[in-house]
Amino acid sequence: MTVAEKILIAELSQYISLNAINKSGLWGGGEDLSLPRKIYLVRKGVERTYNQDPTDTTLFGTSNLMMALCGAYQFIAQARQNSGGAVVPISVGSGPSPLDFIVSASSYAVTGATSISIPQFIGYEIIFARGGTVQYTTPQPGGSAYYSWSSATGILRLLPDPGGALTEGEAIHIQPIGVTSSSATPSIYPFTITSADFEADGVSYNNAQIINDNICLFINNYSSNVLYSPTDFVFTATGIEIIDDGFNANTFDYTILIQKLN
Amino acid sequence: MPFVANFTATQPVGEPSVITLTDTSTGSDGAITQRRVYLREADGSFLVPSRTTTDYIEWDYADSTIDIDVLDKDYALQVVVEWLNVGNAVLYDKTSLELFSSYDEDFDYNTTQQLTGNPLLFNDNRFFLEKSNLRTFLDSAERAILRASDQYGAQECLDGATALRLGSRYFFNINA
């Protein structure tokens, strides 16, 4: 990622973290209440120095500090940047119709469900709203609900499990976005997995779609650092193996965000 | 084409004591033979380099830019450039309120570099508070000029930032 890209991500992370803390009630759901301000303070200096001299060698360290402050919010920022923000787009042209239902014992997905199978949305990304609120694909402060979606399998997983399960009477809207074609493959990134997706050894995750992609991992409730290959995980013939000391999906219910790097 | 007076004022990178003026005037007037620069402080006094006996600084008309090494701290200055004829009569002039804040902006970035070397400094209540105050002073000085043309208010904000910089060993536990 270039310094200019990092500056933009920091600008977005500033208000994303501010809104997240604001929505998390008293004490910001455990988040540092001054985080948005800290991101702003560092970004202003980095941006000024970059505008003066983009080749300044100190920018390597200071821009990395800026990204470290952004933490997991940088992934939301990147997703917002790519999707144009948290606005449900109008679906034009051919493609499946949106899925709308009120959760009940007989709805498309029933009360208490923690995953929804939508085979007709395979190949599409989605916008998922529940109760009129667009949902995030990354863990939220305060344990609020979020989700993961696989455009390859058509499985929408409601997270955290079981806290994110569907409740009776809840309004659900699932909008497919993007159009598949024989030449264009919709990006699967970013997406989340949980400990349940790992193999019996607790460190291997099999997914042929990610093999040798330029990706990074962020494991919630494990480390505040982003994990990179090959120091923290390695690619196998079928997916990845996390080699970071101490990680074992069999010992804790982790949520892992997998994001593609530029 | 008639002469339209204009100029820009900047600070070169790494030289916070220097003001660089660039003549961006358009058109021509054969009667112009010289330029003069006035740097007026918020209290009305004129800022000139040492050993300059006049209130103004001569700017050779043959030079499209001039570097004036005159700043000992950050200033909000009223910059007046005059274009004169051979008889020292002012033919054209242009006035602009300018903010020169490189001393304190460079110091602010220095504190960011300190954080890069020791991120735990952000958990130091004093460090975070004073860095936040420093940024507030600098942003406010900029807003005072841009939104209200308030030279005096901007200078007060810059002086607040300067106090933090000069007292950095007490406010930030680092030396400026």
PDB file of N, CA and C in Angstrom, chain A residues 141-230:
ATOM      1  N   PRO A 141     -17.315  -3.477  17.786  1.00  0.00           N
ATOM      2  CA  PRO A 141     -17.162  -3.247  19.224  1.00  0.00           C
ATOM      3  C   PRO A 141     -18.460  -3.508  19.969  1.00  0.00           C
ATOM      4  N   GLY A 142     -18.344  -4.042  21.153  1.00  0.00           N
ATOM      5  CA  GLY A 142     -19.530  -4.286  21.965  1.00  0.00           C
ATOM      6  C   GLY A 142     -20.230  -5.573  21.605  1.00  0.00           C
ATOM      7  N   GLY A 143     -19.652  -6.350  20.689  1.00  0.00           N
ATOM      8  CA  GLY A 143     -20.256  -7.635  20.348  1.00  0.00           C
ATOM      9  C   GLY A 143     -21.463  -7.543  19.448  1.00  0.00           C
ATOM     10  N   SER A 144     -21.664  -6.406  18.760  1.00  0.00           N
ATOM     11  CA  SER A 144     -22.803  -6.286  17.855  1.00  0.00           C
ATOM     12  C   SER A 144     -22.679  -7.283  16.713  1.00  0.00           C
ATOM     13  N   ALA A 145     -23.824  -7.571  16.092  1.00  0.00           N
ATOM     14  CA  ALA A 145     -23.849  -8.592  15.048  1.00  0.00           C
ATOM     15  C   ALA A 145     -23.086  -8.144  13.808  1.00  0.00           C
ATOM     16  N   TYR A 146     -22.547  -9.103  13.101  1.00  0.00           N
ATOM     17  CA  TYR A 146     -21.935  -8.877  11.809  1.00  0.00           C
ATOM     18  C   TYR A 146     -22.114 -10.170  11.014  1.00  0.00           C
ATOM     19  N   TYR A 147     -21.475 -10.300   9.846  1.00  0.00           N
ATOM     20  CA  TYR A 147     -21.697 -11.501   9.045  1.00  0.00           C
ATOM     21  C   TYR A 147     -20.498 -11.811   8.177  1.00  0.00           C
ATOM     22  N   SER A 148     -20.536 -13.046   7.635  1.00  0.00           N
ATOM     23  CA  SER A 148     -19.583 -13.403   6.592  1.00  0.00           C
ATOM     24  C   SER A 148     -20.368 -13.979   5.428  1.00  0.00           C
ATOM     25  N   TRP A 149     -19.864 -13.753   4.225  1.00  0.00           N
ATOM     26  CA  TRP A 149     -20.543 -14.199   3.017  1.00  0.00           C
ATOM     27  C   TRP A 149     -19.534 -14.823   2.078  1.00  0.00           C
ATOM     28  N   SER A 150     -19.884 -15.980   1.560  1.00  0.00           N
ATOM     29  CA  SER A 150     -19.043 -16.626   0.566  1.00  0.00           C
ATOM     30  C   SER A 150     -19.786 -16.622  -0.757  1.00  0.00           C
ATOM     31  N   SER A 151     -19.237 -15.823  -1.708  1.00  0.00           N
ATOM     32  CA  SER A 151     -19.870 -15.791  -3.027  1.00  0.00           C
ATOM     33  C   SER A 151     -19.638 -17.098  -3.776  1.00  0.00           C
ATOM     34  N   ALA A 152     -18.703 -17.921  -3.256  1.00  0.00           N
ATOM     35  CA  ALA A 152     -18.407 -19.194  -3.925  1.00  0.00           C
ATOM     36  C   ALA A 152     -19.414 -20.269  -3.535  1.00  0.00           C
ATOM     37  N   THR A 153     -19.835 -20.259  -2.273  1.00  0.00           N
ATOM     38  CA  THR A 153     -20.746 -21.314  -1.797  1.00  0.00           C
ATOM     39  C   THR A 153     -22.163 -20.804  -1.594  1.00  0.00           C
ATOM     40  N   GLY A 154     -22.349 -19.478  -1.565  1.00  0.00           N
ATOM     41  CA  GLY A 154     -23.689 -18.936  -1.338  1.00  0.00           C
ATOM     42  C   GLY A 154     -24.150 -19.074   0.107  1.00  0.00           C
ATOM     43  N   ILE A 155     -23.192 -19.121   1.039  1.00  0.00           N
ATOM     44  CA  ILE A 155     -23.543 -19.275   2.459  1.00  0.00           C
ATOM     45  C   ILE A 155     -23.315 -17.949   3.178  1.00  0.00           C
ATOM     46  N   LEU A 156     -24.369 -17.445   3.788  1.00  0.00           N
ATOM     47  CA  LEU A 156     -24.302 -16.248   4.626  1.00  0.00           C
ATOM     48  C   LEU A 156     -24.285 -16.718   6.079  1.00  0.00           C
ATOM     49  N   ARG A 157     -23.210 -16.406   6.772  1.00  0.00           N
ATOM     50  CA  ARG A 157     -23.087 -16.836   8.162  1.00  0.00           C
ATOM     51  C   ARG A 157     -23.350 -15.646   9.074  1.00  0.00           C
ATOM     52  N   LEU A 158     -24.224 -15.827  10.053  1.00  0.00           N
ATOM     53  CA  LEU A 158     -24.604 -14.748  10.980  1.00  0.00           C
ATOM     54  C   LEU A 158     -23.716 -14.843  12.214  1.00  0.00           C
ATOM     55  N   LEU A 159     -23.005 -13.784  12.497  1.00  0.00           N
ATOM     56  CA  LEU A 159     -21.996 -13.792  13.544  1.00  0.00           C
ATOM     57  C   LEU A 159     -22.290 -12.708  14.575  1.00  0.00           C
ATOM     58  N   PRO A 160     -21.759 -12.825  15.809  1.00  0.00           N
ATOM     59  CA  PRO A 160     -21.086 -14.017  16.315  1.00  0.00           C
ATOM     60  C   PRO A 160     -22.058 -15.178  16.500  1.00  0.00           C
ATOM     61  N   ASP A 161     -21.530 -16.337  16.496  1.00  0.00           N
ATOM     62  CA  ASP A 161     -22.351 -17.542  16.649  1.00  0.00           C
ATOM     63  C   ASP A 161     -22.306 -17.964  18.110  1.00  0.00           C
ATOM     64  N   PRO A 162     -23.438 -18.003  18.842  1.00  0.00           N
ATOM     65  CA  PRO A 162     -24.820 -17.880  18.354  1.00  0.00           C
ATOM     66  C   PRO A 162     -25.441 -16.499  18.508  1.00  0.00           C
ATOM     67  N   GLY A 163     -24.669 -15.520  18.988  1.00  0.00           N
ATOM     68  CA  GLY A 163     -25.266 -14.213  19.280  1.00  0.00           C
ATOM     69  C   GLY A 163     -25.902 -13.523  18.088  1.00  0.00           C
ATOM     70  N   GLY A 164     -25.461 -13.890  16.868  1.00  0.00           N
ATOM     71  CA  GLY A 164     -25.985 -13.212  15.692  1.00  0.00           C
ATOM     72  C   GLY A 164     -27.161 -13.918  15.057  1.00  0.00           C
ATOM     73  N   ALA A 165     -27.711 -14.922  15.707  1.00  0.00           N
ATOM     74  CA  ALA A 165     -28.800 -15.719  15.130  1.00  0.00           C
ATOM     75  C   ALA A 165     -30.022 -14.856  14.846  1.00  0.00           C
ATOM     76  N   LEU A 166     -30.820 -15.269  13.870  1.00  0.00           N
ATOM     77  CA  LEU A 166     -32.024 -14.528  13.504  1.00  0.00           C
ATOM     78  C   LEU A 166     -33.042 -14.572  14.643  1.00  0.00           C
ATOM     79  N   THR A 167     -33.727 -13.436  14.836  1.00  0.00           N
ATOM     80  CA  THR A 167     -34.741 -13.369  15.887  1.00  0.00           C
ATOM     81  C   THR A 167     -36.117 -13.213  15.263  1.00  0.00           C
ATOM     82  N   GLU A 168     -37.115 -13.701  15.942  1.00  0.00           N
ATOM     83  CA  GLU A 168     -38.488 -13.673  15.468  1.00  0.00           C
ATOM     84  C   GLU A 168     -38.917 -12.241  15.160  1.00  0.00           C
ATOM     85  N   GLY A 169     -39.528 -12.027  13.977  1.00  0.00           N
ATOM     86  CA  GLY A 169     -40.040 -10.714  13.619  1.00  0.00           C
ATOM     87  C   GLY A 169     -39.009  -9.761  13.034  1.00  0.00           C
ATOM     88  N   GLU A 170     -37.780 -10.198  12.911  1.00  0.00           N
ATOM     89  CA  GLU A 170     -36.727  -9.326  12.387  1.00  0.00           C
ATOM     90  C   GLU A 170     -36.881  -9.148  10.877  1.00  0.00           C
ATOM     91  N   ALA A 171     -36.699  -7.900  10.387  1.00  0.00           N
ATOM     92  CA  ALA A 171     -36.791  -7.639   8.941  1.00  0.00           C
ATOM     93  C   ALA A 171     -35.414  -7.861   8.308  1.00  0.00           C
ATOM     94  N   ILE A 172     -35.384  -8.713   7.290  1.00  0.00           N
ATOM     95  CA  ILE A 172     -34.116  -9.067   6.641  1.00  0.00           C
ATOM     96  C   ILE A 172     -34.177  -8.625   5.175  1.00  0.00           C
ATOM     97  N   HIS A 173     -33.090  -7.998   4.726  1.00  0.00           N
ATOM     98  CA  HIS A 173     -32.971  -7.611   3.314  1.00  0.00           C
ATOM     99  C   HIS A 173     -31.581  -8.032   2.853  1.00  0.00           C
ATOM    100  N   ILE A 174     -31.526  -8.811   1.772  1.00  0.00           N
ATOM    101  CA  ILE A 174     -30.245  -9.247   1.224  1.00  0.00           C
ATOM    102  C   ILE A 174     -30.235  -8.875  -0.256  1.00  0.00           C
ATOM    103  N   GLN A 175     -29.289  -7.988  -0.603  1.00  0.00           N
ATOM    104  CA  GLN A 175     -29.232  -7.430  -1.962  1.00  0.00           C
ATOM    105  C   GLN A 175     -27.999  -7.953  -2.677  1.00  0.00           C
ATOM    106  N   PRO A 176     -28.170  -8.654  -3.813  1.00  0.00           N
ATOM    107  CA  PRO A 176     -26.979  -9.060  -4.566  1.00  0.00           C
ATOM    108  C   PRO A 176     -26.417  -7.851  -5.307  1.00  0.00           C
ATOM    109  N   ILE A 177     -25.099  -7.734  -5.348  1.00  0.00           N
ATOM    110  CA  ILE A 177     -24.481  -6.646  -6.094  1.00  0.00           C
ATOM    111  C   ILE A 177     -23.372  -7.200  -6.961  1.00  0.00           C
ATOM    112  N   GLY A 178     -23.071  -6.490  -8.053  1.00  0.00           N
ATOM    113  CA  GLY A 178     -22.066  -6.982  -8.996  1.00  0.00           C
ATOM    114  C   GLY A 178     -22.710  -7.973  -9.924  1.00  0.00           C
ATOM    115  N   VAL A 179     -22.135  -8.115 -11.113  1.00  0.00           N
ATOM    116  CA  VAL A 179     -22.666  -9.025 -12.127  1.00  0.00           C
ATOM    117  C   VAL A 179     -21.557  -9.965 -12.526  1.00  0.00           C
ATOM    118  N   THR A 180     -21.868 -11.250 -12.544  1.00  0.00           N
ATOM    119  CA  THR A 180     -20.848 -12.202 -12.956  1.00  0.00           C
ATOM    120  C   THR A 180     -20.798 -12.260 -14.468  1.00  0.00           C
ATOM    121  N   SER A 181     -19.630 -12.587 -14.982  1.00  0.00           N
ATOM    122  CA  SER A 181     -19.489 -12.776 -16.408  1.00  0.00           C
ATOM    123  C   SER A 181     -18.435 -13.834 -16.607  1.00  0.00           C
ATOM    124  N   SER A 182     -18.296 -14.319 -17.825  1.00  0.00           N
ATOM    125  CA  SER A 182     -17.316 -15.361 -18.062  1.00  0.00           C
ATOM    126  C   SER A 182     -15.908 -14.814 -17.916  1.00  0.00           C
ATOM    127  N   SER A 183     -15.738 -13.500 -18.060  1.00  0.00           N
ATOM    128  CA  SER A 183     -14.390 -12.953 -17.994  1.00  0.00           C
ATOM    129  C   SER A 183     -14.089 -12.291 -16.660  1.00  0.00           C
ATOM    130  N   ALA A 184     -15.114 -11.875 -15.903  1.00  0.00           N
ATOM    131  CA  ALA A 184     -14.870 -11.167 -14.647  1.00  0.00           C
ATOM    132  C   ALA A 184     -15.232 -12.045 -13.459  1.00  0.00           C
ATOM    133  N   THR A 185     -14.348 -12.222 -12.515  1.00  0.00           N
ATOM    134  CA  THR A 185     -14.608 -13.015 -11.317  1.00  0.00           C
ATOM    135  C   THR A 185     -14.776 -12.084 -10.126  1.00  0.00           C
ATOM    136  N   PRO A 186     -15.961 -12.071  -9.493  1.00  0.00           N
ATOM    137  CA  PRO A 186     -16.150 -11.185  -8.345  1.00  0.00           C
ATOM    138  C   PRO A 186     -15.140 -11.510  -7.252  1.00  0.00           C
ATOM    139  N   SER A 187     -14.652 -10.481  -6.615  1.00  0.00           N
ATOM    140  CA  SER A 187     -13.682 -10.684  -5.557  1.00  0.00           C
ATOM    141  C   SER A 187     -14.364 -11.288  -4.335  1.00  0.00           C
ATOM    142  N   ILE A 188     -13.701 -12.254  -3.688  1.00  0.00           N
ATOM    143  CA  ILE A 188     -14.252 -12.861  -2.484  1.00  0.00           C
ATOM    144  C   ILE A 188     -13.821 -12.083  -1.244  1.00  0.00           C
ATOM    145  N   TYR A 189     -12.919 -11.121  -1.440  1.00  0.00           N
ATOM    146  CA  TYR A 189     -12.353 -10.408  -0.293  1.00  0.00           C
ATOM    147  C   TYR A 189     -13.087  -9.097  -0.032  1.00  0.00           C
ATOM    148  N   PRO A 190     -13.098  -8.604   1.212  1.00  0.00           N
ATOM    149  CA  PRO A 190     -12.685  -9.352   2.400  1.00  0.00           C
ATOM    150  C   PRO A 190     -13.772 -10.319   2.857  1.00  0.00           C
ATOM    151  N   PHE A 191     -13.401 -11.340   3.572  1.00  0.00           N
ATOM    152  CA  PHE A 191     -14.394 -12.247   4.136  1.00  0.00           C
ATOM    153  C   PHE A 191     -13.884 -12.763   5.478  1.00  0.00           C
ATOM    154  N   THR A 192     -14.797 -13.281   6.264  1.00  0.00           N
ATOM    155  CA  THR A 192     -14.433 -13.751   7.595  1.00  0.00           C
ATOM    156  C   THR A 192     -14.699 -15.241   7.734  1.00  0.00           C
ATOM    157  N   ILE A 193     -13.898 -15.875   8.566  1.00  0.00           N
ATOM    158  CA  ILE A 193     -14.095 -17.282   8.931  1.00  0.00           C
ATOM    159  C   ILE A 193     -14.028 -17.363  10.442  1.00  0.00           C
ATOM    160  N   THR A 194     -14.380 -18.505  10.976  1.00  0.00           N
ATOM    161  CA  THR A 194     -14.304 -18.707  12.418  1.00  0.00           C
ATOM    162  C   THR A 194     -13.511 -19.965  12.709  1.00  0.00           C
ATOM    163  N   SER A 195     -13.347 -20.235  13.975  1.00  0.00           N
ATOM    164  CA  SER A 195     -12.615 -21.438  14.386  1.00  0.00           C
ATOM    165  C   SER A 195     -13.268 -22.690  13.811  1.00  0.00           C
ATOM    166  N   ALA A 196     -14.579 -22.632  13.607  1.00  0.00           N
ATOM    167  CA  ALA A 196     -15.301 -23.801  13.092  1.00  0.00           C
ATOM    168  C   ALA A 196     -14.869 -24.158  11.673  1.00  0.00           C
ATOM    169  N   ASP A 197     -14.264 -23.204  10.962  1.00  0.00           N
ATOM    170  CA  ASP A 197     -13.846 -23.463   9.589  1.00  0.00           C
ATOM    171  C   ASP A 197     -12.494 -24.151   9.506  1.00  0.00           C
ATOM    172  N   PHE A 198     -11.810 -24.274  10.640  1.00  0.00           N
ATOM    173  CA  PHE A 198     -10.475 -24.870  10.621  1.00  0.00           C
ATOM    174  C   PHE A 198     -10.553 -26.387  10.654  1.00  0.00           C
ATOM    175  N   GLU A 199      -9.482 -27.006  10.196  1.00  0.00           N
ATOM    176  CA  GLU A 199      -9.377 -28.462  10.221  1.00  0.00           C
ATOM    177  C   GLU A 199      -9.122 -28.937  11.657  1.00  0.00           C
ATOM    178  N   ALA A 200      -9.096 -30.249  11.817  1.00  0.00           N
ATOM    179  CA  ALA A 200      -8.970 -30.850  13.154  1.00  0.00           C
ATOM    180  C   ALA A 200      -7.669 -30.446  13.855  1.00  0.00           C
ATOM    181  N   ASP A 201      -6.629 -30.082  13.078  1.00  0.00           N
ATOM    182  CA  ASP A 201      -5.362 -29.728  13.728  1.00  0.00           C
ATOM    183  C   ASP A 201      -5.399 -28.325  14.350  1.00  0.00           C
ATOM    184  N   GLY A 202      -6.460 -27.578  14.075  1.00  0.00           N
ATOM    185  CA  GLY A 202      -6.633 -26.274  14.685  1.00  0.00           C
ATOM    186  C   GLY A 202      -5.820 -25.148  14.067  1.00  0.00           C
ATOM    187  N   VAL A 203      -5.025 -25.444  13.052  1.00  0.00           N
ATOM    188  CA  VAL A 203      -4.203 -24.390  12.435  1.00  0.00           C
ATOM    189  C   VAL A 203      -4.356 -24.340  10.923  1.00  0.00           C
ATOM    190  N   SER A 204      -5.020 -25.312  10.330  1.00  0.00           N
ATOM    191  CA  SER A 204      -5.161 -25.380   8.871  1.00  0.00           C
ATOM    192  C   SER A 204      -6.559 -24.959   8.453  1.00  0.00           C
ATOM    193  N   TYR A 205      -6.599 -24.086   7.453  1.00  0.00           N
ATOM    194  CA  TYR A 205      -7.872 -23.664   6.845  1.00  0.00           C
ATOM    195  C   TYR A 205      -7.779 -23.965   5.362  1.00  0.00           C
ATOM    196  N   ASN A 206      -8.708 -24.762   4.858  1.00  0.00           N
ATOM    197  CA  ASN A 206      -8.674 -25.168   3.455  1.00  0.00           C
ATOM    198  C   ASN A 206      -9.634 -24.319   2.633  1.00  0.00           C
ATOM    199  N   ASN A 207      -9.100 -23.675   1.617  1.00  0.00           N
ATOM    200  CA  ASN A 207      -9.905 -22.872   0.691  1.00  0.00           C
ATOM    201  C   ASN A 207      -9.057 -22.655  -0.550  1.00  0.00           C
ATOM    202  N   ALA A 208      -9.406 -23.345  -1.616  1.00  0.00           N
ATOM    203  CA  ALA A 208      -8.593 -23.287  -2.840  1.00  0.00           C
ATOM    204  C   ALA A 208      -8.568 -21.893  -3.446  1.00  0.00           C
ATOM    205  N   GLN A 209      -9.550 -21.059  -3.107  1.00  0.00           N
ATOM    206  CA  GLN A 209      -9.634 -19.737  -3.731  1.00  0.00           C
ATOM    207  C   GLN A 209      -8.580 -18.766  -3.231  1.00  0.00           C
ATOM    208  N   ILE A 210      -7.978 -19.070  -2.081  1.00  0.00           N
ATOM    209  CA  ILE A 210      -7.050 -18.093  -1.511  1.00  0.00           C
ATOM    210  C   ILE A 210      -5.594 -18.502  -1.671  1.00  0.00           C
ATOM    211  N   ILE A 211      -5.356 -19.698  -2.236  1.00  0.00           N
ATOM    212  CA  ILE A 211      -3.991 -20.214  -2.316  1.00  0.00           C
ATOM    213  C   ILE A 211      -3.110 -19.239  -3.090  1.00  0.00           C
ATOM    214  N   ASN A 212      -2.003 -18.834  -2.389  1.00  0.00           N
ATOM    215  CA  ASN A 212      -0.976 -17.952  -2.963  1.00  0.00           C
ATOM    216  C   ASN A 212      -1.470 -16.554  -3.314  1.00  0.00           C
ATOM    217  N   ASP A 213      -2.679 -16.188  -2.823  1.00  0.00           N
ATOM    218  CA  ASP A 213      -3.103 -14.791  -2.988  1.00  0.00           C
ATOM    219  C   ASP A 213      -2.305 -13.914  -2.026  1.00  0.00           C
ATOM    220  N   ASN A 214      -2.163 -12.649  -2.352  1.00  0.00           N
ATOM    221  CA  ASN A 214      -1.447 -11.697  -1.490  1.00  0.00           C
ATOM    222  C   ASN A 214      -2.430 -11.213  -0.419  1.00  0.00           C
ATOM    223  N   ILE A 215      -2.493 -11.963   0.693  1.00  0.00           N
ATOM    224  CA  ILE A 215      -3.509 -11.699   1.712  1.00  0.00           C
ATOM    225  C   ILE A 215      -2.881 -11.472   3.085  1.00  0.00           C
ATOM    226  N   CYS A 216      -3.692 -10.923   3.970  1.00  0.00           N
ATOM    227  CA  CYS A 216      -3.301 -10.801   5.361  1.00  0.00           C
ATOM    228  C   CYS A 216      -4.488 -11.245   6.215  1.00  0.00           C
ATOM    229  N   LEU A 217      -4.202 -11.569   7.479  1.00  0.00           N
ATOM    230  CA  LEU A 217      -5.231 -12.040   8.395  1.00  0.00           C
ATOM    231  C   LEU A 217      -5.301 -11.134   9.613  1.00  0.00           C
ATOM    232  N   PHE A 218      -6.500 -10.915  10.109  1.00  0.00           N
ATOM    233  CA  PHE A 218      -6.669 -10.256  11.391  1.00  0.00           C
ATOM    234  C   PHE A 218      -7.558 -11.148  12.236  1.00  0.00           C
ATOM    235  N   ILE A 219      -7.013 -11.615  13.355  1.00  0.00           N
ATOM    236  CA  ILE A 219      -7.729 -12.560  14.203  1.00  0.00           C
ATOM    237  C   ILE A 219      -8.232 -11.818  15.436  1.00  0.00           C
ATOM    238  N   ASN A 220      -9.556 -11.696  15.531  1.00  0.00           N
ATOM    239  CA  ASN A 220     -10.149 -11.004  16.657  1.00  0.00           C
ATOM    240  C   ASN A 220      -9.943 -11.792  17.939  1.00  0.00           C
ATOM    241  N   ASN A 221      -9.680 -11.097  19.044  1.00  0.00           N
ATOM    242  CA  ASN A 221      -9.478 -11.716  20.357  1.00  0.00           C
ATOM    243  C   ASN A 221      -8.213 -12.565  20.423  1.00  0.00           C
ATOM    244  N   TYR A 222      -7.306 -12.367  19.482  1.00  0.00           N
ATOM    245  CA  TYR A 222      -6.048 -13.124  19.520  1.00  0.00           C
ATOM    246  C   TYR A 222      -4.849 -12.191  19.574  1.00  0.00           C
ATOM    247  N   SER A 223      -4.823 -11.245  18.621  1.00  0.00           N
ATOM    248  CA  SER A 223      -3.701 -10.325  18.556  1.00  0.00           C
ATOM    249  C   SER A 223      -4.162  -9.021  17.932  1.00  0.00           C
ATOM    250  N   SER A 224      -3.509  -7.933  18.361  1.00  0.00           N
ATOM    251  CA  SER A 224      -3.834  -6.644  17.739  1.00  0.00           C
ATOM    252  C   SER A 224      -3.026  -6.432  16.465  1.00  0.00           C
ATOM    253  N   ASN A 225      -2.146  -7.404  16.142  1.00  0.00           N
ATOM    254  CA  ASN A 225      -1.316  -7.280  14.944  1.00  0.00           C
ATOM    255  C   ASN A 225      -1.967  -7.998  13.766  1.00  0.00           C
ATOM    256  N   VAL A 226      -1.707  -7.489  12.589  1.00  0.00           N
ATOM    257  CA  VAL A 226      -2.129  -8.156  11.363  1.00  0.00           C
ATOM    258  C   VAL A 226      -1.118  -9.260  11.053  1.00  0.00           C
ATOM    259  N   LEU A 227      -1.593 -10.397  10.597  1.00  0.00           N
ATOM    260  CA  LEU A 227      -0.719 -11.541  10.302  1.00  0.00           C
ATOM    261  C   LEU A 227      -0.417 -11.605   8.816  1.00  0.00           C
ATOM    262  N   TYR A 228       0.848 -11.795   8.513  1.00  0.00           N
ATOM    263  CA  TYR A 228       1.298 -11.830   7.115  1.00  0.00           C
ATOM    264  C   TYR A 228       1.999 -13.159   6.827  1.00  0.00           C
ATOM    265  N   SER A 229       2.031 -13.500   5.517  1.00  0.00           N
ATOM    266  CA  SER A 229       2.770 -14.648   5.047  1.00  0.00           C
ATOM    267  C   SER A 229       4.167 -14.178   4.642  1.00  0.00           C
ATOM    268  N   PRO A 230       5.214 -14.946   4.853  1.00  0.00           N
ATOM    269  CA  PRO A 230       5.255 -16.294   5.436  1.00  0.00           C
ATOM    270  C   PRO A 230       5.597 -16.330   6.924  1.00  0.00           C
TER     271      PRO A 230
END
